[in-house]
Every structure is written in C-alpha cells, then in structure tokens.
Tab-separated table of C-alpha atoms and ligand atoms in Angstrom:
chain	number	residue	atom	x	y	z
A	1	MET	CA	-6.336	-54.374	2.731
A	2	GLU	CA	-8.450	-51.651	1.165
A	3	LYS	CA	-6.794	-49.668	-1.595
A	4	GLU	CA	-5.879	-46.070	-0.819
A	5	SER	CA	-6.284	-43.023	-3.043
A	6	LEU	CA	-3.076	-41.200	-3.933
A	7	LEU	CA	-4.801	-38.032	-5.111
A	8	GLY	CA	-3.910	-36.170	-1.922
A	9	ALA	CA	-0.417	-37.574	-1.467
A	10	ASN	CA	2.629	-35.317	-1.334
A	11	PHE	CA	6.204	-36.529	-1.676
A	12	ALA	CA	6.599	-37.450	2.008
A	13	ASP	CA	3.335	-39.449	1.933
A	14	LEU	CA	4.362	-41.289	-1.207
A	15	GLU	CA	7.767	-42.102	0.218
A	16	ARG	CA	6.225	-43.462	3.418
A	17	LYS	CA	3.527	-45.449	1.639
A	18	PHE	CA	5.932	-46.778	-0.985
A	19	THR	CA	8.626	-47.941	1.419
A	20	SER	CA	5.986	-49.813	3.432
A	21	ILE	CA	5.341	-52.018	0.368
A	22	GLY	CA	8.961	-52.391	-0.660
A	23	LEU	CA	9.209	-49.559	-3.171
A	24	THR	CA	11.852	-46.857	-3.055
A	25	LYS	CA	12.237	-43.128	-2.692
A	26	LEU	CA	13.190	-43.009	-6.368
A	27	ASP	CA	9.873	-44.642	-7.272
A	28	ALA	CA	8.077	-41.960	-5.266
A	29	LYS	CA	10.057	-39.279	-7.067
A	30	ARG	CA	9.068	-40.707	-10.444
A	31	VAL	CA	5.403	-41.193	-9.628
A	32	LEU	CA	4.668	-37.816	-7.997
A	33	PRO	CA	4.674	-35.671	-11.185
A	34	TRP	CA	2.486	-38.213	-12.971
A	35	ILE	CA	-0.110	-37.642	-10.273
A	36	HIS	CA	0.071	-33.890	-9.761
A	37	VAL	CA	1.545	-32.457	-12.977
A	38	LYS	CA	0.386	-34.774	-15.740
A	39	CYS	CA	-2.682	-35.644	-13.668
A	40	VAL	CA	-3.052	-39.155	-15.081
A	41	SER	CA	-5.785	-41.324	-13.667
A	42	SER	CA	-4.163	-44.728	-14.142
A	43	PHE	CA	-0.801	-46.212	-13.215
A	44	ASP	CA	-0.479	-47.697	-16.709
A	45	ALA	CA	-0.093	-44.197	-18.110
A	46	MET	CA	3.156	-43.787	-16.156
A	47	THR	CA	5.418	-44.872	-18.978
A	48	ASP	CA	8.763	-44.351	-17.230
A	49	VAL	CA	7.684	-46.374	-14.200
A	50	PRO	CA	8.768	-50.042	-14.451
A	51	GLN	CA	6.000	-52.605	-15.049
A	52	LYS	CA	6.715	-54.370	-11.753
A	53	VAL	CA	6.353	-51.133	-9.802
A	54	ARG	CA	3.128	-50.314	-11.608
A	55	SER	CA	1.680	-53.707	-10.682
A	56	LEU	CA	2.474	-53.147	-7.020
A	57	LEU	CA	0.960	-49.686	-7.176
A	58	LYS	CA	-2.229	-51.080	-8.720
A	59	GLU	CA	-2.511	-53.675	-5.971
A	60	ASN	CA	-2.283	-51.103	-3.186
A	61	PHE	CA	-3.461	-47.733	-4.418
A	62	PHE	CA	-5.769	-45.986	-6.837
A	63	LEU	CA	-5.978	-42.710	-8.741
A	64	GLU	CA	-9.543	-42.929	-9.970
A	65	ARG	CA	-11.704	-39.864	-9.472
A	66	PRO	CA	-14.913	-40.201	-7.453
A	67	ARG	CA	-18.032	-41.215	-9.327
A	68	CYS	CA	-19.930	-38.315	-10.841
A	69	CYS	CA	-23.624	-38.987	-10.170
A	70	ASN	CA	-24.938	-35.906	-11.855
A	71	LEU	CA	-23.509	-33.188	-14.060
A	72	GLN	CA	-25.583	-30.125	-14.845
A	73	LYS	CA	-24.807	-27.338	-17.233
A	74	SER	CA	-26.153	-23.812	-16.899
A	75	SER	CA	-27.102	-21.581	-19.812
A	76	ASP	CA	-24.105	-19.392	-18.864
A	77	GLY	CA	-21.676	-22.335	-19.190
A	78	THR	CA	-21.321	-22.978	-15.454
A	79	GLN	CA	-21.271	-26.674	-14.604
A	80	LYS	CA	-22.108	-28.403	-11.356
A	81	ALA	CA	-21.019	-31.935	-10.542
A	82	LEU	CA	-22.308	-34.156	-7.797
A	83	LEU	CA	-19.456	-36.416	-6.730
A	84	GLU	CA	-19.901	-39.515	-4.621
A	85	PHE	CA	-17.203	-40.914	-2.365
A	86	SER	CA	-16.711	-44.559	-1.454
A	87	ASP	CA	-18.770	-44.255	1.752
A	88	GLY	CA	-21.745	-42.984	-0.242
A	89	HIS	CA	-21.453	-39.366	0.864
A	90	GLN	CA	-21.835	-36.794	-1.855
A	91	ILE	CA	-20.647	-33.245	-2.395
A	92	GLU	CA	-21.022	-30.673	-5.107
A	93	THR	CA	-18.299	-28.837	-6.976
A	94	VAL	CA	-18.762	-26.123	-9.577
A	95	PHE	CA	-16.836	-25.009	-12.673
A	96	ILE	CA	-17.291	-21.396	-13.745
A	97	PRO	CA	-15.877	-20.554	-17.195
A	98	ASP	CA	-14.980	-17.033	-18.197
A	99	GLU	CA	-13.247	-15.373	-21.127
A	100	LYS	CA	-9.949	-14.922	-19.384
A	101	ARG	CA	-10.155	-17.316	-16.500
A	102	ASN	CA	-11.886	-20.462	-15.375
A	103	THR	CA	-12.688	-21.038	-11.755
A	104	ALA	CA	-13.408	-24.166	-9.747
A	105	CYS	CA	-15.452	-23.824	-6.592
A	106	LEU	CA	-14.477	-26.498	-4.093
A	107	SER	CA	-16.189	-28.110	-1.124
A	108	THR	CA	-14.337	-28.987	2.073
A	109	GLN	CA	-16.999	-30.768	4.114
A	110	VAL	CA	-20.064	-32.937	3.620
A	111	GLY	CA	-22.767	-30.603	4.922
A	112	CYS	CA	-21.933	-27.751	7.268
A	113	ALA	CA	-22.320	-27.240	10.987
A	114	MET	CA	-22.491	-23.457	10.914
A	115	GLY	CA	-26.202	-23.137	10.211
A	116	CYS	CA	-26.174	-19.752	8.477
A	117	LYS	CA	-29.816	-18.901	7.934
A	118	PHE	CA	-29.572	-17.878	4.273
A	119	CYS	CA	-27.518	-20.865	3.104
A	120	HIS	CA	-28.919	-24.079	1.717
A	121	THR	CA	-25.855	-26.066	2.739
A	122	GLY	CA	-26.319	-24.672	6.234
A	123	ARG	CA	-29.724	-26.327	6.372
A	124	GLN	CA	-28.161	-29.760	6.122
A	125	SER	CA	-26.509	-31.392	9.039
A	126	PHE	CA	-22.761	-31.696	9.145
A	127	GLU	CA	-21.651	-35.182	8.203
A	128	ARG	CA	-17.885	-35.222	7.953
A	129	ASN	CA	-14.756	-33.453	6.795
A	130	LEU	CA	-13.417	-34.236	3.366
A	131	ARG	CA	-9.984	-35.855	3.299
A	132	CYS	CA	-7.217	-34.163	1.348
A	133	ASP	CA	-7.623	-36.607	-1.561
A	134	GLU	CA	-11.353	-35.819	-1.670
A	135	ILE	CA	-10.677	-32.066	-1.834
A	136	MET	CA	-8.037	-32.644	-4.518
A	137	ALA	CA	-10.358	-34.985	-6.431
A	138	GLN	CA	-12.554	-31.992	-7.278
A	139	VAL	CA	-9.597	-30.237	-8.935
A	140	PHE	CA	-8.675	-33.406	-10.844
A	141	PHE	CA	-12.276	-33.846	-11.899
A	142	TRP	CA	-12.395	-30.425	-13.598
A	143	LYS	CA	-8.860	-30.671	-14.983
A	144	ASP	CA	-9.833	-33.989	-16.631
A	145	ARG	CA	-12.814	-32.336	-18.276
A	146	LEU	CA	-10.978	-29.304	-19.670
A	147	PRO	CA	-10.066	-30.932	-23.028
A	148	THR	CA	-13.720	-31.847	-23.617
A	149	LEU	CA	-14.889	-28.291	-23.028
A	150	THR	CA	-14.109	-27.120	-26.522
A	151	GLU	CA	-16.263	-24.017	-26.146
A	152	LEU	CA	-13.817	-22.599	-23.615
A	153	GLN	CA	-12.030	-19.482	-24.753
A	154	TYR	CA	-9.364	-20.020	-22.147
A	155	PRO	CA	-8.568	-23.719	-21.765
A	156	HIS	CA	-6.955	-23.786	-18.314
A	157	LEU	CA	-8.080	-23.909	-14.748
A	158	LEU	CA	-6.749	-20.691	-13.240
A	159	ASN	CA	-8.729	-19.815	-10.129
A	160	LEU	CA	-9.745	-21.862	-7.156
A	161	VAL	CA	-12.275	-20.694	-4.614
A	162	PHE	CA	-13.056	-22.630	-1.469
A	163	MET	CA	-16.663	-21.495	-1.502
A	164	GLY	CA	-18.472	-24.780	-1.947
A	165	MET	CA	-20.028	-26.833	0.813
A	166	GLY	CA	-18.684	-26.562	4.314
A	167	GLU	CA	-16.498	-24.310	6.411
A	168	PRO	CA	-12.884	-24.662	5.221
A	169	LEU	CA	-11.383	-23.489	8.495
A	170	LEU	CA	-13.028	-26.333	10.383
A	171	ASN	CA	-11.057	-28.767	8.251
A	172	VAL	CA	-7.634	-27.169	8.292
A	173	ALA	CA	-5.381	-30.216	8.302
A	174	ASN	CA	-6.827	-31.446	5.016
A	175	LEU	CA	-7.258	-27.946	3.611
A	176	PHE	CA	-3.626	-27.057	4.298
A	177	GLN	CA	-2.298	-30.267	2.798
A	178	ALA	CA	-4.371	-29.641	-0.333
A	179	LEU	CA	-3.164	-26.020	-0.491
A	180	GLU	CA	0.447	-27.187	-0.330
A	181	LEU	CA	-0.052	-29.475	-3.319
A	182	LEU	CA	-2.044	-26.900	-5.253
A	183	LEU	CA	0.431	-24.049	-4.746
A	184	ASP	CA	3.660	-26.026	-5.057
A	185	GLU	CA	5.367	-25.061	-8.303
A	186	LYS	CA	6.598	-28.632	-8.705
A	187	ASN	CA	3.034	-29.907	-8.420
A	188	HIS	CA	-0.165	-28.104	-9.486
A	189	ASN	CA	1.447	-24.669	-9.435
A	190	PHE	CA	-1.597	-22.466	-8.919
A	191	SER	CA	-0.755	-18.789	-8.285
A	192	ARG	CA	-1.205	-17.665	-4.721
A	193	ASN	CA	-3.285	-14.712	-5.801
A	194	LYS	CA	-5.651	-16.983	-7.715
A	195	VAL	CA	-6.658	-19.077	-4.722
A	196	THR	CA	-9.262	-17.832	-2.249
A	197	VAL	CA	-10.481	-19.397	0.962
A	198	SER	CA	-13.803	-18.091	2.217
A	199	THR	CA	-14.709	-18.366	5.870
A	200	SER	CA	-17.778	-17.609	7.925
A	201	GLY	CA	-15.366	-16.280	10.523
A	202	ILE	CA	-13.647	-18.989	12.513
A	203	VAL	CA	-11.212	-16.778	14.353
A	204	GLU	CA	-8.855	-19.429	15.614
A	205	ASN	CA	-5.129	-19.495	15.225
A	206	ASP	CA	-5.541	-21.585	12.078
A	207	LEU	CA	-6.789	-18.588	10.165
A	208	LEU	CA	-3.553	-16.763	10.851
A	209	GLN	CA	-1.561	-19.909	10.106
A	210	MET	CA	-3.092	-19.810	6.658
A	211	ALA	CA	-1.318	-16.495	6.040
A	212	LYS	CA	1.871	-18.458	5.317
A	213	PHE	CA	0.351	-19.581	2.022
A	214	GLY	CA	-0.098	-15.971	0.865
A	215	ILE	CA	-3.494	-16.803	-0.602
A	216	LYS	CA	-6.537	-14.561	-0.657
A	217	LEU	CA	-8.901	-14.499	2.274
A	218	ALA	CA	-12.614	-13.830	1.932
A	219	ILE	CA	-14.744	-13.232	4.997
A	220	SER	CA	-18.491	-13.759	4.883
A	221	LEU	CA	-19.532	-10.643	6.766
A	222	HIS	CA	-23.123	-10.083	5.607
A	223	ALA	CA	-24.055	-7.572	8.335
A	224	PRO	CA	-22.893	-4.180	9.571
A	225	ASP	CA	-23.346	-4.959	13.282
A	226	ASP	CA	-23.336	-7.841	15.739
A	227	ILE	CA	-27.084	-7.804	16.357
A	228	LYS	CA	-27.864	-8.442	12.703
A	229	ARG	CA	-24.957	-10.814	12.214
A	230	ASN	CA	-25.977	-12.885	15.263
A	231	GLU	CA	-29.353	-13.398	13.627
A	232	LEU	CA	-27.950	-14.480	10.276
A	233	MET	CA	-24.831	-16.352	11.318
A	234	PRO	CA	-24.845	-18.105	14.702
A	235	ILE	CA	-21.023	-18.272	14.664
A	236	ASN	CA	-21.005	-14.522	15.350
A	237	LYS	CA	-22.034	-15.205	18.948
A	238	LYS	CA	-18.680	-16.902	19.412
A	239	TYR	CA	-16.492	-14.706	17.211
A	240	ASN	CA	-17.973	-11.250	16.839
A	241	ILE	CA	-17.287	-8.637	14.182
A	242	ALA	CA	-14.583	-6.843	16.176
A	243	MET	CA	-12.655	-10.123	16.565
A	244	LEU	CA	-13.125	-10.834	12.889
A	245	LEU	CA	-11.782	-7.460	11.779
A	246	ASP	CA	-8.787	-7.732	14.100
A	247	VAL	CA	-7.879	-11.059	12.595
A	248	ALA	CA	-8.415	-9.721	9.069
A	249	LYS	CA	-5.874	-6.946	9.747
A	250	GLU	CA	-3.414	-9.408	11.206
A	251	TYR	CA	-3.889	-11.711	8.198
A	252	LEU	CA	-3.101	-8.814	5.873
A	253	SER	CA	0.104	-7.975	7.633
A	254	ARG	CA	1.274	-11.590	7.792
A	255	SER	CA	0.240	-12.785	4.339
A	256	ASN	CA	1.372	-9.878	2.224
A	257	THR	CA	-1.875	-10.032	0.268
A	258	GLU	CA	-3.286	-6.908	-1.270
A	259	HIS	CA	-6.652	-6.956	0.443
A	260	VAL	CA	-9.190	-9.055	2.306
A	261	THR	CA	-12.513	-9.550	0.562
A	262	PHE	CA	-15.651	-9.000	2.613
A	263	GLU	CA	-18.615	-10.825	1.192
A	264	TYR	CA	-21.888	-9.089	1.853
A	265	LEU	CA	-25.113	-10.755	0.874
A	266	LEU	CA	-27.880	-8.214	0.265
A	267	LEU	CA	-31.102	-9.449	1.858
A	268	SER	CA	-34.197	-7.385	1.261
A	269	GLY	CA	-35.329	-5.496	4.352
A	270	ILE	CA	-32.674	-7.138	6.523
A	271	ASN	CA	-29.276	-5.618	5.802
A	272	ASP	CA	-29.709	-3.557	2.633
A	273	SER	CA	-30.734	-0.070	3.828
A	274	ASP	CA	-28.790	3.149	3.286
A	275	ASP	CA	-28.096	3.163	7.001
A	276	ASP	CA	-26.650	-0.385	6.795
A	277	ALA	CA	-24.383	0.786	3.965
A	278	CYS	CA	-23.166	3.787	5.975
A	279	ARG	CA	-22.439	1.649	9.023
A	280	LEU	CA	-20.670	-0.951	6.909
A	281	ALA	CA	-18.487	1.756	5.383
A	282	LYS	CA	-17.604	3.030	8.852
A	283	LEU	CA	-16.792	-0.465	10.059
A	284	LEU	CA	-14.430	-1.154	7.191
A	285	SER	CA	-12.733	2.211	6.934
A	286	GLY	CA	-9.019	1.887	7.430
A	287	ILE	CA	-8.868	-1.821	6.496
A	288	ARG	CA	-7.286	-2.925	3.216
A	289	GLY	CA	-10.518	-4.535	2.163
A	290	LYS	CA	-12.771	-4.951	-0.794
A	291	VAL	CA	-16.493	-5.552	-0.528
A	292	ASN	CA	-18.206	-8.042	-2.813
A	293	LEU	CA	-21.915	-7.414	-2.757
A	294	ILE	CA	-23.705	-10.687	-3.450
A	295	THR	CA	-27.240	-11.037	-4.612
A	296	PHE	CA	-29.221	-13.633	-2.742
A	297	ASN	CA	-29.528	-16.933	-4.539
A	298	SER	CA	-32.860	-18.273	-3.484
A	299	TRP	CA	-33.800	-21.855	-2.806
A	300	ASN	CA	-37.034	-23.592	-1.838
A	301	ASP	CA	-38.446	-22.667	1.587
A	302	SER	CA	-35.970	-19.876	2.180
A	303	THR	CA	-37.590	-17.045	4.064
A	304	PHE	CA	-35.285	-14.409	2.567
A	305	SER	CA	-35.501	-12.508	-0.647
A	306	GLY	CA	-32.834	-10.676	-2.559
A	307	CYS	CA	-32.994	-6.913	-2.963
A	308	SER	CA	-33.739	-5.153	-6.236
A	309	ARG	CA	-30.989	-4.098	-8.620
A	310	ALA	CA	-31.804	-0.446	-7.846
A	311	ARG	CA	-31.316	-1.083	-4.104
A	312	ALA	CA	-28.040	-2.905	-4.745
A	313	ASP	CA	-26.845	0.013	-6.895
A	314	ALA	CA	-27.767	2.508	-4.167
A	315	PHE	CA	-25.918	0.413	-1.560
A	316	LEU	CA	-22.914	0.234	-3.875
A	317	SER	CA	-22.911	4.010	-4.441
A	318	ILE	CA	-22.873	4.738	-0.728
A	319	LEU	CA	-19.908	2.446	-0.120
A	320	LEU	CA	-18.022	3.874	-3.090
A	321	SER	CA	-18.737	7.445	-2.020
A	322	LYS	CA	-17.163	6.633	1.324
A	323	GLY	CA	-14.041	5.291	-0.292
A	324	ILE	CA	-14.725	1.564	0.161
A	325	ARG	CA	-13.687	-0.550	-2.825
A	326	THR	CA	-16.849	-2.411	-3.762
A	327	ILE	CA	-18.273	-4.443	-6.609
A	328	ILE	CA	-21.539	-6.245	-7.171
A	329	ARG	CA	-20.557	-9.829	-7.843
A	330	LYS	CA	-22.075	-11.469	-10.873
A	331	SER	CA	-24.049	-14.541	-9.911
A	332	ARG	CA	-23.347	-17.576	-12.065
A	333	GLY	CA	-25.092	-20.886	-12.552
A	334	ASN	CA	-28.309	-19.811	-10.867
A	335	ASP	CA	-30.532	-21.860	-13.183
A	336	ILE	CA	-28.882	-25.095	-12.029
A	337	ALA	CA	-28.671	-24.093	-8.348
A	338	ALA	CA	-24.894	-23.890	-8.644
A	339	ALA	CA	-24.543	-20.402	-7.219
A	340	CYS	CA	-23.105	-19.658	-3.799
A	341	GLY	CA	-25.242	-20.949	-0.996
A	342	GLN	CA	-27.382	-23.168	-3.185
A	343	LEU	CA	-25.288	-26.293	-3.030
A	344	LYS	CA	-27.115	-29.114	-1.426
A	345	THR	CA	-27.146	-32.845	-1.722
A	346	THR	CA	-29.239	-35.568	-0.278
A	347	ILE	CA	-27.165	-36.937	2.504
A	348	LYS	CA	-27.394	-40.548	3.490
B	1	LIG	N1	-18.448	-21.658	4.486
B	1	LIG	C1	-17.701	-20.656	3.844
B	1	LIG	C2	-17.522	-20.913	2.360
B	1	LIG	C3	-18.682	-21.475	1.624
B	1	LIG	S1	-20.062	-20.428	1.373
B	1	LIG	C4	-18.322	-19.295	4.083
B	1	LIG	O1	-19.417	-19.237	4.601
B	1	LIG	O2	-17.676	-18.315	3.778
B	1	LIG	C5	-19.534	-19.316	0.099
B	1	LIG	C6	-20.241	-17.962	0.109
B	1	LIG	O3	-21.617	-18.089	-0.273
B	1	LIG	C7	-20.268	-17.309	1.482
B	1	LIG	O4	-19.965	-15.942	1.421
B	1	LIG	C8	-21.708	-17.498	1.877
B	1	LIG	O5	-22.096	-16.628	2.888
B	1	LIG	C9	-22.412	-17.292	0.573
B	1	LIG	N2	-23.803	-17.734	0.555
B	1	LIG	C10	-24.377	-18.663	1.328
B	1	LIG	N3	-25.690	-18.795	1.016
B	1	LIG	C11	-25.941	-17.941	-0.011
B	1	LIG	C12	-27.092	-17.637	-0.790
B	1	LIG	N4	-28.248	-18.262	-0.611
B	1	LIG	N5	-26.970	-16.704	-1.760
B	1	LIG	C13	-25.784	-16.096	-2.009
B	1	LIG	N6	-24.655	-16.353	-1.310
B	1	LIG	C14	-24.729	-17.260	-0.311
B	2	LIG	FE1	-21.648	-23.189	6.115
B	2	LIG	FE2	-20.687	-21.151	4.655
B	2	LIG	FE3	-23.210	-22.027	4.326
B	2	LIG	FE4	-22.551	-20.714	6.540
B	2	LIG	S1	-22.539	-19.888	4.447
B	2	LIG	S2	-23.768	-22.595	6.449
B	2	LIG	S3	-20.489	-21.444	6.870
B	2	LIG	S4	-21.346	-23.174	3.911
C-alpha cells in the first residue's frame, strides 16, 4: 500500500486513518499538534508518542514536504519555490517578507482552466486540483524555512493569500479543509483577517459558503463593464459583473468582514482611461469595497502592457475623489517572475 501524507489531515481524518491500522483516538490526539502546531516533518520528532506507534506511523504515512526543484530569491527578498508532487506535477508558491508581516502566496490547482488573457498561469492548461495536503504543504514549506531567513525583521508567517496558480473556488472541498486547519486555534491559528482568497468570479453557492470562515474575499474585477471584462476574462460570460457584485454584497453581510477587495489590473489603452475610472467608481459606489490597483506584470509573448505611473496615479485620484477606497498595490518579486499572474511551470 502506498504511504499517505498526513499534512492535510484534521482530527477526524487522523482518527479514521489510525483506527484502520489498529491505533487509537488517543494516538490521534497526541499526533495532531505535532503535525499542525509544532510542524515537525518526521515521526521520530514526536517524543511523547510511543516507539511502537511511531513505527506503525512510519510504515503507513509520511510528513515529508514535496521536493523543491527550484528556489529563487528576488532583490526585494521575495522568494519563489517550485514544488514537485509525487505524480511529477509542479506548482509555484511565493514568500513575500515585509517589516511587519510576512505573506505566503498559495496555489490551489496545477494550471488553470479560466484562461484570463493577461495571466501566464491562464495560458497553461488545467491539469488537476491540489489535494488538501498539497495546499498545506506550501504553508509547511515556508514555515520550515522561517528559522533560516535570518534577515527577516518579523520572523513569523502572518498572512496567507490564495493568489497563486489556479482558481481556488473550483477546488472548494480541498480549499475548505485547508482553511479549517489553518484557522483553527488548536492547529495553525491564522487570524481570519489575515487570510484572503482571490477569485476570478465563480459565483456559485460555494463562494457564499466560504463566508462562514470570516476570511477576506478578493475579486479579480479588472474591468468597469461587461464588454471589457468578457474580453479579458472569459468567465464573465457565465457570471457577469452584476452577479459578481450581488454576491460580494451577500458575502459581506454573511461573513462580517470589513470590506471586499476588488483587484483591478491597469492595462495600457484597455481599461485605464479616466472614463474607465469614473465608471468603475459608479459601479462600486455603495459597496463596502476597497480597490487594489495592480500594475501589469509582464511575461514573454504577452500582448498587454502596463500603464505608466502617471496614468495609475490619475486613475487612483479619480477613484479617491469619488469616495472609493483605493490603493496602488506594490508589486513584489518581479525580477524572478514571482509577481501575481507570472507563475508558470512546465507541466508534464
Ligand atoms: N485565480 C484567482 C487567484 C490567482 S490570480 C484570481 O484570478 O483571482 C491572483 C491575482 O493576480 C488576480 O487578481 C489576477 O487577476 C492577477 N493577475 C493575473 N495575471 C496578472 C499579471 N500578469 N499581472 C498582474 N496581476 C495579474
Ligand atoms: Fe486563473 Fe486567476 Fe490566472 Fe485567471 S487570473 S487564469 S483565474 S489564475
């Protein structure tokens, strides 16, 4: 029998798996915090677990992190890791250090089926969803590395953003199980307001189900009207802007979060005019939202170009003058293609 990873296991999973090999509920209770609080990567480190139990665990399960095939470091301290799973598929995950917070950017799928025109990941075909243990493995990977990152001013992992490869809301079962482990105070204990899931706008019931976690929602809007959004993001033909905004309002009322973030990528000559800004402001008026203006991170063969800083500032001023909370988001890790939308791997 092939060994199974325990990196995505919650208490109920452990109990079920353990009893099937003759271990007890008490064993599960002892082992769980070693996995998700102390984050050890070997059963031998579990000093209060009897030797005999450890041997059985080693025979049936594993805690090893996926192989890191490539680790790149940007001049701004951002790091990008290429992780390979046992079937040979690879994903990227990014660590973004900051003075007061460190952020991990997590992938949820190998490739992406959404085909957004400006996104490098969207140019690859969709291969498969990541399992819960594979999503969690990215968190473990960065947590393991924290002690070696001596240059960090703040030595903890505080923020998680599901903004890596893939569309999180097309992998909800695994996403939700990972969120439970990450937010549970008896396990990883991340704060709800430090975890953000970004979606291209899958307006299914699952999005509203996610409100129960009380985490932050980011919506990749990128256009002030359906005609432009249809061009950039094919998903808009299925779930248009009006549907998206309705669900954003409903999410706010159910989740008790302060605001929804609208991500807006400024593409020169496409969606960055004064008129676009005015229409965007009109669209979002009355919604507890915040706009993050994103500069385009270019990649080979992309037909888009980012707008100038002056244009971005003008766009920002219009939104602010109309009472829309807006910031221009700092792009990180651009020199190692670790910024949003640049993640890409060679898929087998
Ligand atoms: N699939 C989800 C989350 C991953 S993408 C989503 O689309 O929301 C994370 C963010 O990066 C999204 O807002 C996405 O639109 C943005 N993005 C994609 N390509 C980009 C690029 N080339 N430059 C800047 N941001 C990009
Ligand atoms: Fe997929 Fe998000 Fe990229 Fe669109 S922007 S292709 S949804 S990863």
